[in-house]
Amino acid sequence: MRPYTIDIPQADLDDLARRLANTRWPEPLGDDTWDRGVPVAYLRELAEYWRTRYDWRAAEAELNRYPQFVTEIDGATVHFLHVRSPEPDARPMIITHGWPGSVAEFLDVIGPLTDPAAHGGDPADAFHLVIASPPGFGFSGPAAPGWHAGRIAPAWAELMRRLGYDRYIAQGGDAGAVISQELARIAPDHVAGLHVNMLMTFPSGDPTELAYLSESDQERLARMGRFDAELSGYMKLQATRPQTLAYALTDSPVGQLAWIVERFKEWTDAKEVPEDAVDRDRLLTTVAIYWFTATAGSSAALYYEGAAGMRAAAAGQRPEPVRVPAGVAVFPHDPFQPLRRLAEHYLATIVRWSEFSRGGHFAALEEPDLYIADVRAFARMLGSSSQL
């Protein structure tokens, strides 16, 4: 386990600036709205902002304020932030992001979660945080084939063991939620509680399951149908041909930018542009991490590695439900909306279910206050650190 400092070579920043300046732009299609993809006018302005005004060194310094490490587990490099609370009785928690996320998603919540007293909160709500990037993502670097949630989960159990945490909470969204569920499933003696801000609940095919659905559940089913019909093209490509996609995204920063920005437009509480929901510089920091680490292909490959499990789930096959106490935070603009009546098939002991009126897929980034409050409330239900 080695200390790690992010230090992107200046030559890489200069190369990025040259590539952005020399972008070969397509002509707009139709009226240049989001209906056909990311509008050319919008992306040109954002790319110019990235080239001339965005400050990677400031973002790098902000990330480097927190202790970072890398370690080798099962042949892969794992990069993580390990931020211990000044409160000795803080609860340990491992947080996992998904795609297209990064450790930068959590910059606004690290302080309040680790040191609530310094942010107007109760010291009893403090956490020791481990914020990890799955192999293939960000500063964990490209990874060999075979890294899916079922392999990442035991690696996370090993990571927490090495850090000296015997009992801890697992938290995640997107693929991080899937990984966290798997961690709770395989290590129930160590995972005291599971909190997710995304839960996928697939119908089994039994028509009685969907009889007499509430109006809100019918809306959620419709949203899932729209996702499958219109918004899932990225998923199908990453789940089938991640290598082909990698050439375009690894060679073109504007290609990488468009690929990620579209997700932030479609998955957040954004009215016109992604920046309605997410700070522009925060968004560009995540895009820059994918660019500088050249992990577009290896991160996309997580979908390829998990494709068989997704097909099984969509066909109604369900794994053994997680038995540890679980909390679910539901944000209305997340395209992946769980059905409450199906949730117990996945999480057997739901002790907290929260429905919010705003926010989307990137909860810690979009609505840090709601995210912090819900994680704290869930942790209180588990008892103090000594009771975990």
XYZ file of C-alpha atoms in Angstrom:
388
model
C 0.000 0.000 0.000
C 1.722 3.151 -1.236
C 0.862 6.845 -0.843
C -0.228 8.408 -4.113
C -0.240 11.970 -5.404
C -1.942 12.978 -8.632
C 0.599 14.770 -10.842
C -0.332 14.917 -14.506
C 2.734 15.840 -16.609
C 2.611 19.286 -18.186
C 3.230 17.645 -21.558
C -0.139 15.884 -21.214
C -1.894 19.177 -20.496
C -0.205 20.775 -23.503
C -1.219 17.821 -25.679
C -4.824 18.141 -24.518
C -4.860 21.859 -25.378
C -3.510 21.145 -28.869
C -6.055 18.420 -29.515
C -8.929 20.636 -28.365
C -7.718 23.482 -30.571
C -7.417 21.176 -33.602
C -10.761 19.415 -33.231
C -12.403 18.443 -36.503
C -16.025 19.415 -35.897
C -19.059 17.847 -37.584
C -21.873 19.854 -39.084
C -24.959 20.113 -36.855
C -27.732 17.648 -37.599
C -31.136 19.217 -38.014
C -31.887 21.961 -35.529
C -28.871 21.053 -33.338
C -30.849 20.091 -30.236
C -30.254 17.297 -27.724
C -32.725 15.044 -29.568
C -30.006 13.798 -31.939
C -27.203 13.838 -29.389
C -25.000 16.540 -27.892
C -25.536 19.808 -29.841
C -22.501 21.059 -31.746
C -22.896 24.660 -30.583
C -23.058 23.608 -26.940
C -20.095 21.260 -27.151
C -17.908 23.725 -29.035
C -18.405 26.293 -26.302
C -17.755 23.730 -23.554
C -14.625 22.420 -25.279
C -13.288 25.970 -25.627
C -13.957 26.547 -21.934
C -12.061 23.334 -21.161
C -9.133 24.525 -23.310
C -8.898 28.130 -22.145
C -10.516 28.560 -18.729
C -10.784 25.266 -16.862
C -7.935 24.829 -14.372
C -6.825 21.207 -14.049
C -4.059 22.141 -11.622
C -6.639 23.595 -9.226
C -8.711 20.420 -9.459
C -5.598 18.308 -8.992
C -4.659 20.294 -5.874
C -8.167 19.876 -4.458
C -8.009 16.113 -4.912
C -4.524 16.000 -3.426
C -5.772 17.647 -0.232
C -6.969 14.179 0.756
C -4.738 11.181 1.520
C -4.597 8.843 -1.470
C -3.079 5.422 -1.920
C -2.659 2.645 -4.444
C -2.369 -1.037 -3.711
C -2.308 -4.266 -5.708
C -5.188 -6.691 -5.191
C -5.697 -9.831 -7.268
C -3.280 -8.536 -9.895
C -4.941 -5.132 -10.332
C -4.019 -1.659 -9.152
C -6.603 -0.032 -6.890
C -6.546 3.712 -6.230
C -8.486 5.081 -3.275
C -8.878 8.036 -0.967
C -8.607 7.146 2.715
C -9.851 10.041 4.825
C -9.985 9.319 8.524
C -12.244 11.357 10.745
C -10.857 13.313 13.697
C -13.575 11.544 15.704
C -12.063 8.310 17.045
C -15.432 6.540 17.160
C -16.359 7.337 13.552
C -18.033 4.614 11.504
C -15.953 3.185 8.634
C -17.608 3.397 5.208
C -16.422 2.404 1.749
C -17.933 4.393 -1.140
C -17.770 3.182 -4.740
C -18.575 5.203 -7.836
C -19.666 3.861 -11.192
C -19.500 4.944 -14.820
C -19.021 7.705 -15.854
C -18.095 8.693 -12.321
C -14.871 9.264 -10.435
C -13.583 9.964 -6.940
C -14.129 13.658 -7.749
C -17.890 13.060 -7.355
C -17.435 13.095 -3.592
C -15.328 16.210 -3.066
C -18.275 18.151 -1.640
C -19.263 15.477 0.872
C -15.903 14.348 2.272
C -15.627 17.186 4.789
C -19.164 16.966 6.214
C -19.047 13.168 6.402
C -15.633 12.891 8.063
C -15.786 15.986 10.271
C -19.429 16.931 10.857
C -18.581 19.124 13.841
C -16.594 21.447 11.564
C -19.615 21.721 9.257
C -22.317 22.414 11.817
C -23.189 18.778 12.421
C -23.140 16.197 15.207
C -19.739 14.556 15.856
C -21.598 11.281 16.407
C -22.369 11.237 12.663
C -18.703 11.021 11.623
C -17.300 8.481 9.160
C -13.876 7.187 8.260
C -14.097 7.185 4.441
C -12.571 4.896 1.855
C -13.487 6.133 -1.635
C -12.276 3.647 -4.222
C -12.142 3.473 -8.012
C -12.810 0.023 -9.481
C -10.008 -1.546 -11.538
C -10.151 -0.039 -15.002
C -11.338 3.357 -13.769
C -9.386 6.573 -13.283
C -6.189 6.363 -11.291
C -6.725 2.658 -10.706
C -5.634 2.542 -14.339
C -6.479 0.109 -17.124
C -7.166 -3.437 -15.930
C -6.990 -6.876 -17.489
C -10.241 -8.568 -18.567
C -12.404 -10.276 -15.977
C -13.141 -7.447 -13.556
C -16.880 -7.464 -12.877
C -18.847 -6.772 -9.697
C -18.426 -10.341 -8.502
C -14.640 -9.972 -8.616
C -14.462 -6.379 -7.372
C -16.483 -7.150 -4.231
C -13.929 -9.571 -2.691
C -11.179 -7.123 -3.654
C -13.008 -4.453 -1.644
C -13.322 -6.844 1.287
C -9.576 -7.389 1.094
C -8.939 -3.641 0.853
C -10.949 -2.975 4.005
C -9.166 -5.835 5.785
C -5.786 -4.350 4.896
C -6.923 -0.984 6.243
C -7.878 -2.604 9.542
C -11.656 -2.244 9.270
C -13.518 -5.339 10.411
C -17.055 -3.873 10.330
C -18.101 -1.122 7.952
C -20.865 0.346 5.812
C -20.877 -0.040 2.012
C -22.296 2.799 -0.069
C -22.572 3.307 -3.810
C -24.446 4.510 -6.847
C -24.526 3.264 -10.437
C -22.090 0.332 -10.794
C -20.888 1.245 -7.312
C -24.315 0.241 -6.010
C -24.058 -3.137 -7.728
C -20.550 -3.657 -6.338
C -21.676 -2.608 -2.856
C -24.610 -5.040 -2.979
C -22.271 -7.845 -3.969
C -19.865 -6.903 -1.180
C -22.727 -7.075 1.337
C -23.804 -10.408 -0.103
C -20.398 -12.094 0.141
C -19.212 -10.479 3.385
C -22.255 -10.091 5.666
C -20.106 -10.591 8.754
C -18.129 -7.474 7.826
C -20.695 -5.236 6.092
C -22.837 -3.796 8.867
C -25.129 -1.981 6.462
C -25.645 -1.219 2.787
C -26.747 2.171 1.446
C -27.372 2.700 -2.276
C -28.597 5.622 -4.339
C -29.474 3.374 -7.257
C -31.346 0.084 -7.148
C -32.348 -1.857 -10.229
C -35.505 -3.946 -9.710
C -36.390 -6.114 -12.693
C -39.815 -7.783 -12.975
C -39.616 -11.575 -12.973
C -42.132 -12.047 -15.762
C -44.924 -13.067 -13.384
C -47.817 -10.742 -14.334
C -49.154 -10.724 -10.781
C -46.039 -8.833 -9.687
C -47.105 -5.833 -11.714
C -50.818 -5.965 -10.974
C -52.370 -2.936 -9.303
C -49.271 -0.785 -9.557
C -49.508 2.684 -8.137
C -49.401 5.633 -10.513
C -45.829 6.427 -9.465
C -44.714 2.849 -10.097
C -46.368 2.922 -13.524
C -44.398 6.080 -14.278
C -41.209 4.335 -13.194
C -41.900 1.407 -15.486
C -42.473 3.849 -18.335
C -39.192 5.584 -17.535
C -37.392 2.236 -17.631
C -39.030 1.506 -20.976
C -37.847 4.838 -22.394
C -34.362 4.120 -21.125
C -34.274 0.772 -22.899
C -35.719 2.167 -26.127
C -33.896 5.502 -26.387
C -31.208 6.101 -23.765
C -29.372 2.791 -23.536
C -27.323 2.954 -26.730
C -24.154 3.725 -24.755
C -24.741 0.647 -22.572
C -25.288 -1.708 -25.480
C -22.132 -0.506 -27.190
C -20.003 -0.719 -24.040
C -21.428 -4.137 -23.226
C -20.602 -5.537 -26.657
C -17.733 -3.595 -28.324
C -15.786 -1.602 -25.699
C -12.516 -1.966 -27.597
C -13.897 -0.326 -30.738
C -15.248 2.571 -28.700
C -11.911 2.961 -26.916
C -10.101 4.109 -30.067
C -12.355 7.122 -30.534
C -12.516 8.172 -26.893
C -8.818 7.643 -26.163
C -7.755 9.652 -29.213
C -10.251 12.529 -29.111
C -10.841 14.616 -25.973
C -13.958 16.101 -27.552
C -15.234 12.585 -28.193
C -14.615 11.698 -24.556
C -16.285 14.937 -23.485
C -19.408 14.340 -25.564
C -19.702 10.713 -24.444
C -19.766 11.691 -20.766
C -21.606 15.014 -21.006
C -24.595 13.334 -22.628
C -24.989 11.063 -19.606
C -24.964 14.070 -17.289
C -27.658 15.750 -19.382
C -29.905 12.682 -19.481
C -29.400 11.374 -15.945
C -29.555 14.548 -13.870
C -32.099 17.146 -12.842
C -30.960 19.347 -15.751
C -33.511 21.478 -17.557
C -31.455 22.692 -20.529
C -27.779 21.752 -20.090
C -25.867 19.537 -17.647
C -24.582 22.573 -15.774
C -28.132 23.209 -14.573
C -27.559 20.255 -12.239
C -23.776 19.867 -11.904
C -21.026 22.442 -11.550
C -19.202 22.809 -14.878
C -15.724 22.502 -13.415
C -16.684 19.418 -11.411
C -18.036 17.843 -14.597
C -14.843 18.645 -16.497
C -12.715 17.226 -13.691
C -14.369 13.851 -14.138
C -13.983 14.029 -17.932
C -10.328 15.029 -17.513
C -9.664 12.063 -15.222
C -10.919 9.666 -17.900
C -8.856 11.506 -20.524
C -5.553 11.736 -18.662
C -5.696 8.117 -17.445
C -6.780 6.756 -20.861
C -9.377 4.555 -19.180
C -12.287 5.060 -21.574
C -12.027 1.500 -22.836
C -11.192 -0.289 -19.603
C -13.997 1.477 -17.719
C -16.479 0.717 -20.488
C -15.403 -2.917 -20.279
C -17.125 -3.210 -16.907
C -20.363 -3.381 -18.911
C -18.901 -6.096 -21.133
C -17.798 -8.147 -18.125
C -21.205 -7.771 -16.493
C -23.298 -8.304 -19.620
C -24.278 -11.879 -18.829
C -25.528 -10.866 -15.398
C -27.532 -7.989 -16.857
C -29.154 -10.268 -19.420
C -30.072 -12.720 -16.683
C -31.522 -9.941 -14.533
C -33.547 -8.529 -17.414
C -34.897 -12.033 -18.009
C -36.192 -12.131 -14.435
C -33.418 -14.154 -12.798
C -32.594 -12.792 -9.367
C -29.614 -13.452 -7.126
C -29.979 -14.299 -3.478
C -31.161 -11.115 -1.756
C -28.746 -9.157 0.402
C -29.491 -9.882 4.062
C -27.734 -7.001 5.828
C -29.728 -3.881 6.813
C -30.153 -1.695 3.734
C -31.075 1.865 2.904
C -32.261 3.082 -0.498
C -32.245 6.718 -1.624
C -34.406 7.367 -4.690
C -33.800 10.537 -6.702
C -36.527 11.388 -9.234
C -34.344 12.197 -12.254
C -32.287 9.022 -12.077
C -33.272 6.934 -15.125
C -32.955 3.758 -13.044
C -36.048 3.891 -10.850
C -36.723 1.026 -8.417
C -40.174 -0.403 -7.752
C -40.711 -0.586 -4.006
C -42.787 -3.747 -4.165
C -39.953 -5.583 -5.950
C -37.114 -4.223 -3.854
C -37.265 -6.925 -1.182
C -36.326 -9.497 -3.819
C -32.929 -7.776 -3.910
C -32.569 -6.331 -0.413
C -34.251 -8.517 2.193
C -33.971 -6.087 5.111
C -34.756 -2.537 3.985
C -34.696 -0.344 7.060
C -34.776 3.021 5.263
C -36.396 4.022 1.965
C -36.114 7.700 1.021
C -37.922 9.420 -1.855
C -36.641 12.861 -2.851
C -38.272 15.595 -4.901
C -35.122 16.694 -6.706
C -31.825 15.266 -7.867
C -30.698 12.551 -10.226
C -28.163 9.820 -10.804
C -25.063 11.532 -9.380
C -26.456 12.146 -5.910
C -23.322 13.263 -4.067
C -22.476 15.649 -6.883
C -25.956 17.035 -7.560
C -27.498 17.135 -4.102
C -24.707 16.763 -1.548
C -26.870 17.952 1.353
C -29.583 15.358 0.649
C -26.986 12.651 0.143
C -25.174 13.481 3.387
C -28.377 13.651 5.421
C -29.655 10.318 4.124
C -26.375 8.474 4.667
C -26.185 9.865 8.196
C -29.781 8.921 8.985
C -29.242 5.402 7.718
C -26.038 4.970 9.719
C -27.794 6.097 12.907
C -30.252 3.233 12.450
C -27.326 0.807 12.654
C -26.152 2.155 15.991
C -22.828 3.633 17.035
C -19.476 2.526 15.669
C -19.041 0.124 18.588
C -22.433 -1.436 17.751
C -21.701 -2.096 14.070
